[in-house]
Coordinates of C-alpha atoms and ligand atoms in Angstrom, one line a residue:
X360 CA 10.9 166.3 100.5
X361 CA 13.4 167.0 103.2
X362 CA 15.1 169.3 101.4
X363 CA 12.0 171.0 100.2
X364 CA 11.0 171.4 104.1
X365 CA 14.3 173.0 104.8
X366 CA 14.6 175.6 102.1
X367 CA 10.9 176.7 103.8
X368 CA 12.3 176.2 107.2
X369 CA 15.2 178.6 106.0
X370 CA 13.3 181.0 104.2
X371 CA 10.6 181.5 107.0
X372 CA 13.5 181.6 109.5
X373 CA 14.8 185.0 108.0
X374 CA 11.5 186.3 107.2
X375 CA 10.3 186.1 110.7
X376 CA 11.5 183.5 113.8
X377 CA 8.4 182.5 114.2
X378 CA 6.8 183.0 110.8
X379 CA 6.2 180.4 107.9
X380 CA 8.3 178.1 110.0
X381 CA 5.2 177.3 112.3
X382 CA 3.7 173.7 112.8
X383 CA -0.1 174.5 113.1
X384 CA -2.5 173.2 115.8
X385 CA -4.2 170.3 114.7
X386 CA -8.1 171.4 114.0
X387 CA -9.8 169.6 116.9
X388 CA -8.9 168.5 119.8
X389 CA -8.9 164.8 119.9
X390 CA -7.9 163.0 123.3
X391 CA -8.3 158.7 123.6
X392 CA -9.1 157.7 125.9
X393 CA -11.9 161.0 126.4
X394 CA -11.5 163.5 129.2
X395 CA -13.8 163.7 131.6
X396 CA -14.4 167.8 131.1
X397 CA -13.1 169.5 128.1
X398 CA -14.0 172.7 126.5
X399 CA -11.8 173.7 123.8
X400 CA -12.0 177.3 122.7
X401 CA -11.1 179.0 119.0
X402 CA -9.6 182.1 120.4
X403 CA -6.4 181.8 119.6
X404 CA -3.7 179.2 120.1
X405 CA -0.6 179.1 122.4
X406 CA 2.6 178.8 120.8
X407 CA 5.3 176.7 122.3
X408 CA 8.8 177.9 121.0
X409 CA 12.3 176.2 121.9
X410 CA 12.1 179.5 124.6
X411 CA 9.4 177.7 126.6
X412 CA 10.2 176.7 130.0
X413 CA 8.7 173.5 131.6
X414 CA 8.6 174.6 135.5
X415 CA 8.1 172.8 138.5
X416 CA 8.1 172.8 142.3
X417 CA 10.6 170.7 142.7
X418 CA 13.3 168.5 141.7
X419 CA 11.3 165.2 141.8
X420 CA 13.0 162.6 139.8
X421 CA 9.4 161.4 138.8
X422 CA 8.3 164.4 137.9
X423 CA 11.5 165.3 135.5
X424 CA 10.6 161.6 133.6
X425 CA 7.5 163.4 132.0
X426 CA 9.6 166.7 130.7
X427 CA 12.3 163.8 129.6
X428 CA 9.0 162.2 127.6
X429 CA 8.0 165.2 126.2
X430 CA 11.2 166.5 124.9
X431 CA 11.7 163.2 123.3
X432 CA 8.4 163.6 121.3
X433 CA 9.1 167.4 120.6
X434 CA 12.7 168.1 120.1
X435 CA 13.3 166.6 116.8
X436 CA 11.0 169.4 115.4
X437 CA 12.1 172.1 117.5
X438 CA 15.4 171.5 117.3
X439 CA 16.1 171.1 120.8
X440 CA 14.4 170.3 124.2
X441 CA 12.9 173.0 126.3
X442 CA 14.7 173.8 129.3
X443 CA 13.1 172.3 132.3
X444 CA 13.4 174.1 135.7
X445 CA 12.4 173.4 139.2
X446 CA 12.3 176.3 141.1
X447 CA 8.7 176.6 140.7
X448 CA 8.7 180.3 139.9
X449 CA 5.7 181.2 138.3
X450 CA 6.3 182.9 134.6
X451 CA 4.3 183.4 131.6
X452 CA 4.9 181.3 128.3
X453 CA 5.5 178.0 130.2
X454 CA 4.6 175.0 130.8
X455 CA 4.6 175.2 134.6
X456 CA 3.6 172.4 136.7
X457 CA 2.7 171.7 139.9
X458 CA 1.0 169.1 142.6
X459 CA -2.7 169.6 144.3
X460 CA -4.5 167.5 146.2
X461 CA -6.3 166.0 143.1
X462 CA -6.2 162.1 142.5
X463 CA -3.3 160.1 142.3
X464 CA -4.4 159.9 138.6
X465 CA -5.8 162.8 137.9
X466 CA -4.8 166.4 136.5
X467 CA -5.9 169.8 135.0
X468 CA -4.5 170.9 132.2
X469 CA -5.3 174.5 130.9
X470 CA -4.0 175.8 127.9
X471 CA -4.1 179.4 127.1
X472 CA -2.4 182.2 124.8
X473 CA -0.3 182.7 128.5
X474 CA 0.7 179.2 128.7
X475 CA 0.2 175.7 130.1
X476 CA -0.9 175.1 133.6
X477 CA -0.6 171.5 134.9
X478 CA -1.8 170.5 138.2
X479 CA -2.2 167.1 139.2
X480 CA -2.3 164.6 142.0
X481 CA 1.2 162.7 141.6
X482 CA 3.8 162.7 139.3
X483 CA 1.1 159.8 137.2
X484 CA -1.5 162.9 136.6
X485 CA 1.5 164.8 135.6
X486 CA 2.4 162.2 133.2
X487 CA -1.1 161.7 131.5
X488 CA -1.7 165.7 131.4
X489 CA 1.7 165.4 129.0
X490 CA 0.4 162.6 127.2
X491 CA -2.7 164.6 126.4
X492 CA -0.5 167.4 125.4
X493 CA 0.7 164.9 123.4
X494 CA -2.1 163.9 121.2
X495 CA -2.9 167.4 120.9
X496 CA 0.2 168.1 118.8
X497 CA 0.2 168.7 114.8
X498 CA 0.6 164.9 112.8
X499 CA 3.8 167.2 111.2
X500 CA 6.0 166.7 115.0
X501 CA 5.8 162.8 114.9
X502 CA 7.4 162.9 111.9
X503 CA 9.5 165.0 112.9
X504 CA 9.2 167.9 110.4
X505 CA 11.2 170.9 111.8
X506 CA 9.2 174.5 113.0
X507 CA 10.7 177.2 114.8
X508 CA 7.4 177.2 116.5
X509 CA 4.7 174.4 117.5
X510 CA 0.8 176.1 118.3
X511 CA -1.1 174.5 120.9
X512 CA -5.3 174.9 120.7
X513 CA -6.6 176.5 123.7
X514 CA -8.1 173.5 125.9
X515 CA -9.3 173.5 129.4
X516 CA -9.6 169.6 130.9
X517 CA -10.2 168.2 134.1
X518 CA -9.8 164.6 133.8
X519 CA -9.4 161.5 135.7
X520 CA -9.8 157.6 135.4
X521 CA -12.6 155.7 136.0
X522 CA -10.7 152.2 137.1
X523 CA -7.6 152.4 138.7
X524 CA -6.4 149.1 136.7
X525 CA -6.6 149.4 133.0
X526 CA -4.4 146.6 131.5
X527 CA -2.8 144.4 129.0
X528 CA -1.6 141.6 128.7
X529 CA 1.4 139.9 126.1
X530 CA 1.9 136.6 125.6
X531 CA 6.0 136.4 125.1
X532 CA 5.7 132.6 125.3
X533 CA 3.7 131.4 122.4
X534 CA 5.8 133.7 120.3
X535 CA 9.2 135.4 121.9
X536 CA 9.5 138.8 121.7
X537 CA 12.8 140.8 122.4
X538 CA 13.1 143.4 125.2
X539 CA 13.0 146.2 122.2
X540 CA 9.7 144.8 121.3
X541 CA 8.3 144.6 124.7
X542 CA 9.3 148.1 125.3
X543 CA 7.4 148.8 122.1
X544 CA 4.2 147.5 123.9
X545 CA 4.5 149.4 127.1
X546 CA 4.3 152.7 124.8
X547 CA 1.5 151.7 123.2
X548 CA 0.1 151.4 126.8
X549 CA 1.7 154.6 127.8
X550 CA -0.1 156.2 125.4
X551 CA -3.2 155.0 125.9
X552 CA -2.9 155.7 129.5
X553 CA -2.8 152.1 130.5
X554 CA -1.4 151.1 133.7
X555 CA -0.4 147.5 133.8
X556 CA 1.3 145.8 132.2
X557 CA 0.5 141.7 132.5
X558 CA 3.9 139.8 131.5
X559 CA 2.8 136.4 130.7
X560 CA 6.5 134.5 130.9
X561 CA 5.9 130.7 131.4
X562 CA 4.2 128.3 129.4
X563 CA 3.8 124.8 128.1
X564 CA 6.0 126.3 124.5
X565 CA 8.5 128.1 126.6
X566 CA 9.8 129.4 130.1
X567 CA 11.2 133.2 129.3
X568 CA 12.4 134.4 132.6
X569 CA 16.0 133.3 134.0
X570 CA 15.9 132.1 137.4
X571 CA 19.5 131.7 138.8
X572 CA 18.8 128.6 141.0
X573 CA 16.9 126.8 138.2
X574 CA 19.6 126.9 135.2
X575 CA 17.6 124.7 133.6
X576 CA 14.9 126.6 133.1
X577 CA 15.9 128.6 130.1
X578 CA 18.5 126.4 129.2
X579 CA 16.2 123.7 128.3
X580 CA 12.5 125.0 128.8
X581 CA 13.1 128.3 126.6
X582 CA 13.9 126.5 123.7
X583 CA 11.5 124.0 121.1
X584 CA 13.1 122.1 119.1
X585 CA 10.7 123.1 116.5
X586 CA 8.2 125.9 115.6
X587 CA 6.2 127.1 113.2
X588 CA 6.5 131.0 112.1
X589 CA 4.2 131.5 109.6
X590 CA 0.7 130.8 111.6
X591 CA -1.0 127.6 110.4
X592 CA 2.1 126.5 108.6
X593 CA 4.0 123.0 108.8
X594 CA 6.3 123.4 111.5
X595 CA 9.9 124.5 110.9
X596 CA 12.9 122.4 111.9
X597 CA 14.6 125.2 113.4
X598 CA 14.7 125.5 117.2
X599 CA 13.0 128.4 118.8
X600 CA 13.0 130.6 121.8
X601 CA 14.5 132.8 123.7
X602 CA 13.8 134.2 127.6
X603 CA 15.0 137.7 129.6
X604 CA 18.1 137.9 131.9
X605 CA 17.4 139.2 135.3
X606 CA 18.9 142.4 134.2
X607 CA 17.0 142.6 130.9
X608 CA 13.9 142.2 133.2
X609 CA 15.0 144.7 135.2
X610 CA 15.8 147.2 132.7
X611 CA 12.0 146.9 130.8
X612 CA 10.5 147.2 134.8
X613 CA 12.2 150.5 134.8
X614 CA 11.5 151.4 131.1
X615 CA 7.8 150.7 132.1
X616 CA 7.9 152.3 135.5
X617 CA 9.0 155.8 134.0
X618 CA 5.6 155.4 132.2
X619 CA 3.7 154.7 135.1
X620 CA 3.1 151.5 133.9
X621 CA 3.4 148.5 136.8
X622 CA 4.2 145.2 135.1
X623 CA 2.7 142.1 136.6
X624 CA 4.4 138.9 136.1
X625 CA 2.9 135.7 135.3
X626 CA 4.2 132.5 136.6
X627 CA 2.3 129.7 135.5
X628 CA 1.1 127.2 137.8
X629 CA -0.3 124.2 138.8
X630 CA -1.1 123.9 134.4
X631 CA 0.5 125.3 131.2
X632 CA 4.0 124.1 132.9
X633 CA 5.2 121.7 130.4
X634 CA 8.7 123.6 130.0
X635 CA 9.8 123.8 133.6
X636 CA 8.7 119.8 133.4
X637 CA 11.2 119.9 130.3
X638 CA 13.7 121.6 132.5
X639 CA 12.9 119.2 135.5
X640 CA 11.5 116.4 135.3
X641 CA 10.9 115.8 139.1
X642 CA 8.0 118.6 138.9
X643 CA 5.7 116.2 137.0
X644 CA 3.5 113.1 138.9
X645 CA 5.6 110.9 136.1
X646 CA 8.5 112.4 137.2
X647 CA 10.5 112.3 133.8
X648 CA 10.3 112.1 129.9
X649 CA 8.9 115.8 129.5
X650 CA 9.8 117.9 126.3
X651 CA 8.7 121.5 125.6
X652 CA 5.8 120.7 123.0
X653 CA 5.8 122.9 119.5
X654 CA 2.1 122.3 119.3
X655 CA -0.9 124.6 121.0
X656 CA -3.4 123.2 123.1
X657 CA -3.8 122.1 127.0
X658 CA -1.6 119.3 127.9
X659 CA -2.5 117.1 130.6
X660 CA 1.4 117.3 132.1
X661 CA 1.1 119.5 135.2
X662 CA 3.3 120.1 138.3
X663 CA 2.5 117.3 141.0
X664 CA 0.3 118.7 143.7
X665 CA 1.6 115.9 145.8
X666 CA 5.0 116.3 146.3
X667 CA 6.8 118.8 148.5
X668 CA 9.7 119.4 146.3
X669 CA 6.9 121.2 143.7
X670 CA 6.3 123.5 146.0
X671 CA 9.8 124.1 147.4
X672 CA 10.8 124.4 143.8
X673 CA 8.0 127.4 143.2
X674 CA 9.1 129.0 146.6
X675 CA 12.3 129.5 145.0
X676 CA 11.1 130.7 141.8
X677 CA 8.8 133.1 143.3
X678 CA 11.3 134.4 145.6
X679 CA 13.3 135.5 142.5
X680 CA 10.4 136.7 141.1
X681 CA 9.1 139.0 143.9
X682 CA 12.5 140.3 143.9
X683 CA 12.3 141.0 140.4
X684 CA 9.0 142.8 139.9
X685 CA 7.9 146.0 142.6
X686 CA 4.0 145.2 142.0
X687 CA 2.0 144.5 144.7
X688 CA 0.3 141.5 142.3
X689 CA 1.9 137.9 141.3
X690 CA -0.3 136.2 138.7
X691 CA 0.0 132.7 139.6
X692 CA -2.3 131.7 136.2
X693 CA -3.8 128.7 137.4
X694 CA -5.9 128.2 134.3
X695 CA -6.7 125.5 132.1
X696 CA -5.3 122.7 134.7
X697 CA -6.5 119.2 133.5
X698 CA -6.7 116.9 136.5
X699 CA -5.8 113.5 135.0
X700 CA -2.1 113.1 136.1
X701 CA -3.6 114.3 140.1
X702 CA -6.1 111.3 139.9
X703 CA -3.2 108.6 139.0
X704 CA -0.5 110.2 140.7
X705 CA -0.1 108.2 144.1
X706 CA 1.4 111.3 146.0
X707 CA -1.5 113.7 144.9
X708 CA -4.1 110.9 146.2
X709 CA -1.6 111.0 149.6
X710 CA -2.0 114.7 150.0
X711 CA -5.8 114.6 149.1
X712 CA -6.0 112.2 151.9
X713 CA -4.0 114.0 154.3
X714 CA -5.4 117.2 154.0
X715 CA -8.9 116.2 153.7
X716 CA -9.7 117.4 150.0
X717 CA -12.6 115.6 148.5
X718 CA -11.7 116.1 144.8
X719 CA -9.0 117.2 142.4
X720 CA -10.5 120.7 142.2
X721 CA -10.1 120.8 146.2
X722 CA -6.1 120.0 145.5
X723 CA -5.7 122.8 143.1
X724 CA -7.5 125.3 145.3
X725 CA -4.7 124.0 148.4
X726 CA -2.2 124.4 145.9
X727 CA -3.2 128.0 144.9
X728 CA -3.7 128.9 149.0
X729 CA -0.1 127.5 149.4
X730 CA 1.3 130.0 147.0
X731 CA -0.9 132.3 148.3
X732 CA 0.6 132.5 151.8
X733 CA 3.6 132.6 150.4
X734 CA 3.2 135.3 148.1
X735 CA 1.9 137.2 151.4
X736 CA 4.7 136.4 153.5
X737 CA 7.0 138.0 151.1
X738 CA 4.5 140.7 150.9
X739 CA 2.7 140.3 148.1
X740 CA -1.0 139.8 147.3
X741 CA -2.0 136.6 144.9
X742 CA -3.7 137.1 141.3
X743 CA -4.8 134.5 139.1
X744 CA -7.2 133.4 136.3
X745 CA -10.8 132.2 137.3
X746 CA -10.5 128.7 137.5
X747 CA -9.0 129.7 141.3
X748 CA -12.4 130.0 142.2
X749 CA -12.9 126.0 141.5
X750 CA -12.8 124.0 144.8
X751 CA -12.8 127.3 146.8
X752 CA -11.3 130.4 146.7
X753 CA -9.6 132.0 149.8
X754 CA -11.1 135.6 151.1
X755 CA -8.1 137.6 150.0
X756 CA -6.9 136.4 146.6
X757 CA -7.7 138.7 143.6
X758 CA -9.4 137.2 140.6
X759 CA -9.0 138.1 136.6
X760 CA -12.1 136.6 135.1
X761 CA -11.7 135.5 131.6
X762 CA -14.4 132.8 131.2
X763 CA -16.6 135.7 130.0
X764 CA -17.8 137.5 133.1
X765 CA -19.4 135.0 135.2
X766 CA -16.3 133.9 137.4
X767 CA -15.7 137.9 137.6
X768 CA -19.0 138.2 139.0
X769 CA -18.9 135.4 141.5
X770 CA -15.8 136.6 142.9
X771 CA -17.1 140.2 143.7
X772 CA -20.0 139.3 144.9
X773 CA -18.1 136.9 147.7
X774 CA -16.0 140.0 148.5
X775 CA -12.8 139.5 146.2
X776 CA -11.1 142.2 144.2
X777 CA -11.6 141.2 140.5
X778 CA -10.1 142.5 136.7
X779 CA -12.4 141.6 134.3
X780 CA -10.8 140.7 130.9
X781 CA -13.9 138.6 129.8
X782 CA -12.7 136.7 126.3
X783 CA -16.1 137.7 125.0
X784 CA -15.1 141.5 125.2
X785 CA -11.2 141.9 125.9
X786 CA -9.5 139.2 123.6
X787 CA -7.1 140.9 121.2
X788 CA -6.4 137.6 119.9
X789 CA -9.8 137.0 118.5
X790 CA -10.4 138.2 114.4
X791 CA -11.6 142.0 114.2
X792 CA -13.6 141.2 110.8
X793 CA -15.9 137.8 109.9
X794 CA -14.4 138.2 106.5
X795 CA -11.8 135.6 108.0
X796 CA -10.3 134.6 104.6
X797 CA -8.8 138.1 104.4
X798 CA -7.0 138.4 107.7
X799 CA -3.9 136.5 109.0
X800 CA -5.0 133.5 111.0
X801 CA -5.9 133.4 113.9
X802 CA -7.1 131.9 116.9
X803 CA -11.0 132.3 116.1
X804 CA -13.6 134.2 117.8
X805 CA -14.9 137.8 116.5
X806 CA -14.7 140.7 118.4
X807 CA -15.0 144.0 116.4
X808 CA -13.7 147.4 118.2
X809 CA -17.1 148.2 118.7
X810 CA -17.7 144.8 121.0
X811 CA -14.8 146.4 122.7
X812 CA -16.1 149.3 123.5
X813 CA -19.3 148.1 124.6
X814 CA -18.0 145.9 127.7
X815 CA -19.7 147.3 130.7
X816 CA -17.3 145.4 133.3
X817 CA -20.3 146.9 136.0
X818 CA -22.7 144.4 134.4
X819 CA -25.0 142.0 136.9
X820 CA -23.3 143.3 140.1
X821 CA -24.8 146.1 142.7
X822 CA -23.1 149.4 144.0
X823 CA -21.4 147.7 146.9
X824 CA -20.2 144.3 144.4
X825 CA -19.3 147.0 141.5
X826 CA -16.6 148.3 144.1
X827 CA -14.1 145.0 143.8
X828 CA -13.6 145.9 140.0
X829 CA -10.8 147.1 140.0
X830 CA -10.8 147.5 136.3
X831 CA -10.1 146.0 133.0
X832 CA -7.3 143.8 130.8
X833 CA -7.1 143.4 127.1
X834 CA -5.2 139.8 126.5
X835 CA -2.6 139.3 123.6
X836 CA -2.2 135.4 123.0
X837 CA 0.1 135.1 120.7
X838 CA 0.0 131.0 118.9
X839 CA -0.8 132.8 115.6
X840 CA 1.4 135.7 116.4
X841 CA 5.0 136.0 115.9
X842 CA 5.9 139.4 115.1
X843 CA 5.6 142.9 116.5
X844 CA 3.8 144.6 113.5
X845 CA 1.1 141.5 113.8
X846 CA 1.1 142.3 117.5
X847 CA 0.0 145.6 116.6
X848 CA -2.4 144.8 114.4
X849 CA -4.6 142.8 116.9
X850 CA -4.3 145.4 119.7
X851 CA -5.0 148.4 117.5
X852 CA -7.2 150.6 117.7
X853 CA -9.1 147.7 120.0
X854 CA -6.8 148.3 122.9
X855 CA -7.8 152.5 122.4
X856 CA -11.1 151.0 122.9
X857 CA -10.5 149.6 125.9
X858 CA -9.0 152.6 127.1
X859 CA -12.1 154.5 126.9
X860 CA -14.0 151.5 128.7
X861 CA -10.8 151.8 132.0
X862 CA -10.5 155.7 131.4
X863 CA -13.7 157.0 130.3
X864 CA -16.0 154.7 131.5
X865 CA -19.1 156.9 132.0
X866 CA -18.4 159.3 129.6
X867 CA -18.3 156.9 126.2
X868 CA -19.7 157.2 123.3
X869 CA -18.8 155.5 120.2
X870 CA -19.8 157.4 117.3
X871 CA -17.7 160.1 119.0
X872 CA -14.9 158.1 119.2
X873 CA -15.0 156.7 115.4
X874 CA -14.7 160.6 114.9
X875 CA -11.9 161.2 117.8
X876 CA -9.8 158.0 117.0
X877 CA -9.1 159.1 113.1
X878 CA -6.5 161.8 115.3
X879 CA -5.0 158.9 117.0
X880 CA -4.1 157.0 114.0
X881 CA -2.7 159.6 112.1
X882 CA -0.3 159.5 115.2
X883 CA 0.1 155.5 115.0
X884 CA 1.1 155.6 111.3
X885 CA 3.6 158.3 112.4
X886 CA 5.2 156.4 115.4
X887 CA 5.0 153.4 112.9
X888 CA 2.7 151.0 114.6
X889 CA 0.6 148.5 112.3
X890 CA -3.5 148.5 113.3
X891 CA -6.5 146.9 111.8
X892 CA -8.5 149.1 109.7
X893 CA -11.9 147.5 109.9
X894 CA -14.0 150.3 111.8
X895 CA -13.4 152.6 109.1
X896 CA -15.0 150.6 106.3
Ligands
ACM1450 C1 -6.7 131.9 129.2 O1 -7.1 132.5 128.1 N1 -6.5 130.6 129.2 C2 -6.6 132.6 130.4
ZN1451 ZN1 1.3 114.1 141.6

């Protein structure tokens, strides 16, 4: 085949440079998630040869990371990047970009036989008006067939975000997976035009973020002694695990920053900490005996509200953390926190006495506000799952509502910034299909791409409440997950869905996107990533 594609790439070379040798456009213009305003128009095409300038204003580092993106996807068929320049001086035949007081998000892109003109409101909008140059390329550059020329169809879209947070999450705990594969993820958010991405690194089955005070941490709380790979099989006697170095970290907040993606870390607390109890013992009310468990569920094993050294101990942690991670959000978790050890444990009676709480949920609501002045004092704001709401919530603390809705909705309503990734909408964990028997286990549920699609995260609030959503979070639990491709397979196409809900929230439709999203998986084969096939049967 490759040799076949040369001979015609050498034949239509000397025929004519720009002859037979031609990628053509693709025959409609299919953007996920939709733009806001498109018009697309028939007459004629632009054609994008290794001549083509991409032009801007000036030499903004952030600004170059988007030419850097788009030569990666484009010079394998050309044969070479296009030469980027930032003197801003206005030619014809390029790609010439430049900042207007648009949206942070947003951008213009008009394509027409004279060119490409991008205009957006930071180097983001610059980045999403390349991404949607992107999917507007022929399937023939992603796998990387060579052209001496690449046409463009003539487009002209103004286009902007609905929410300002569109999400995911990946659960690296449940199932490990290496900085490679978490870079992996943050493309298929990049290309989505996804913003955040929600690192979920500590868990009852494993701790995966080094702390340098806390050696233990990964030493001992990173690793089971047993797991099972294959999901719903007998468990293996092999030890499993794995975590990230500081530098490792680091590198994939970079790697996700140069896509305008802001990871959020996750640091589980007061529940779901049966590793760092592993790793220290004196976290627990019992105080010892602790072992990272190989086996799912909610353990009762929780940090002891009670005693100071709990808290000094997440101090430290957090302060490594914030270090770490530039987003203005810490998720704190604070889910699924079973209250048994807190009603036997003498020092968590002591503190409910001393600070007046009149029941267990009361201590876990001190416990968040603890970490929540902490978090501010080091300058950043508080996130956590909705069981923060229980025994009271404080005025300032931002809340992702997963419970279905209902905690989302109680939160904006009492003032507090809110991302809705309700489990009965945004669970890419849940099965796609109620054929069941046919798909790889998982963690039960159903939730079709169409259920998806359909989440109005608006729903039961008014015009003033609707303004604390700040937008929407698909969640990728990973018990019954333990490899990328599978990974894949649960997020795609649903996480395109939820893309058009974040993006393209009052400018959906779904038979339009069944149509549209054919386009996008002709470039997921080509990039190689696994999705579900359901919506097309
Ligand atoms: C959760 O799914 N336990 C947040
Ligand atoms: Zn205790």
């Amino acid at each position: 085949m490759k040799k076949v594609l040369l001979a015609a790439w050498c034949i239509a070379v000397s025929l004519d440079c720009f002859g037979g040798g031609k990628l053509l456009r693709t025959p409609s213009v299919d953007v996920v998630p939709r733009p806001a305003e498109m018009t697309v128009s028939e007459k004629g095409v632009f054609t994008l040869k290794p001549s083509t300038k991409i032009v801007f204003a000036s030499n903004d580092e952030a600004l170059l990371n988007s030419a850097r993106f788009f030569n990666s996807v484009i010079s394998p068929s050309l044969g070479g990047e296009l030469t980027v320049v930032c003197d801003g001086k206005k030619a014809s035949k390029n790609i010439q970009v430049t900042l207007g007081t648009l949206q942070a998000e947003e951008y213009q892109l008009s394509v027409t036989s004279q060119g490409v003109q991008i205009t957006a409101g930071s180097p983001a909008g610059v980045f999403y008006a390349f991404q949607t140059l992107r999917q507007m390329l022929p399937a023939a550059v992603f796998k990387g067939e060579t052209a001496s020329a690449i046409e463009l169809p003539l487009v002209e879209i103004a286009d902007k975000p609905h929410f300002a947070y569109r999400g995911a999450m990946l659960d690296v705990c449940r199932h490990f997976f290496t900085v490679d594969e978490v870079k992996t993820f943050i493309d298929i958010l990049a290309l989505h035009k996804m913003n955040r991405f929600h690192w979920h690194l500590t868990e009852d089955q494993g701790w995966r973020i080094e702390i340098k005070r806390y050696p233990e941490l990964t030493r001992v709380g990173a690793f089971r002694d047993r797991c099972s790979l294959e999901p719903g099989a007998p468990l293996d006697a092999q030890p499993y695990g794995g975590f990230y170095t500081q530098d490792q970290i680091r590198e994939i907040v970079k790697y996700a920053a140069d896509r305008f993606i802001t990871v959020i870390p996750e640091i589980e607390m007061p529940g779901h900490a049966s590793a760092a109890l592993a790793a220290y013992g004196f976290l627990g009310c019992k105080g010892e005996g602790y072992t990272v468990p190989d086996i799912w569920g909610v353990k009762e094993d929780v940090y002891c509200a009670g005693k100071e050294s709990t808290f000094e101990f997440l101090e430290n942690v957090l302060s490594e953390v914030v270090e770490l991670f530039p987003s203005e959000y810490i998720h704190i978790g604070g889910d699924e926190c079973p209250k048994a050890r807190w009603k036997e444990c003498p020092v968590c009676q002591q503190r409910m006495q001393q600070e007046q709480l009149k029941d267990e949920l009361e201590l876990q609501s001190y416990f968040v506000q603890r970490i929540e002045k902490f978090l501010n004092s080091k300058g950043k704001k508080l996130i956590g799952w909705d069981e923060i709401l229980e025994g009271g919530l404080s005025k300032t603390a931002s809340v992702m509502s997963w419970r279905g809705a209902a905690g989302g909705i109680e939160a904006a309503k009492s003032g507090n910034y809110v991302v809705m990734s309700p489990n009965s909408h945004c669970y890419l964990d849940y099965y796609q299909t109620q054929e069941v028997e046919k798909e790889p286990k998982a963690i039960g549920g159903f939730l079709p791409v169409e259920r998806v699609y359909s989440f109005d995260p608006y729903e039961g609030l008014n015009a003033q409440q609707q303004a604390y959503i700040m937008g929407v979070q698909g969640n990728l639990w990973t018990e019954f997950i333990s490899t990328l491709s599978h990974a894949e397979y649960m997020a795609l196409p649903r996480l395109a869905a939820l893309s058009e809900v974040g993006w393209s929230y009052d400018h959906r439709d779904y038979n339009e996107f069944k149509q549209r999203i054919k386009s996008l998986t002709g470039l997921y084969e080509a990039l190689g990533y696994n999705y579900a096939k359901h919506m097309f049967e």
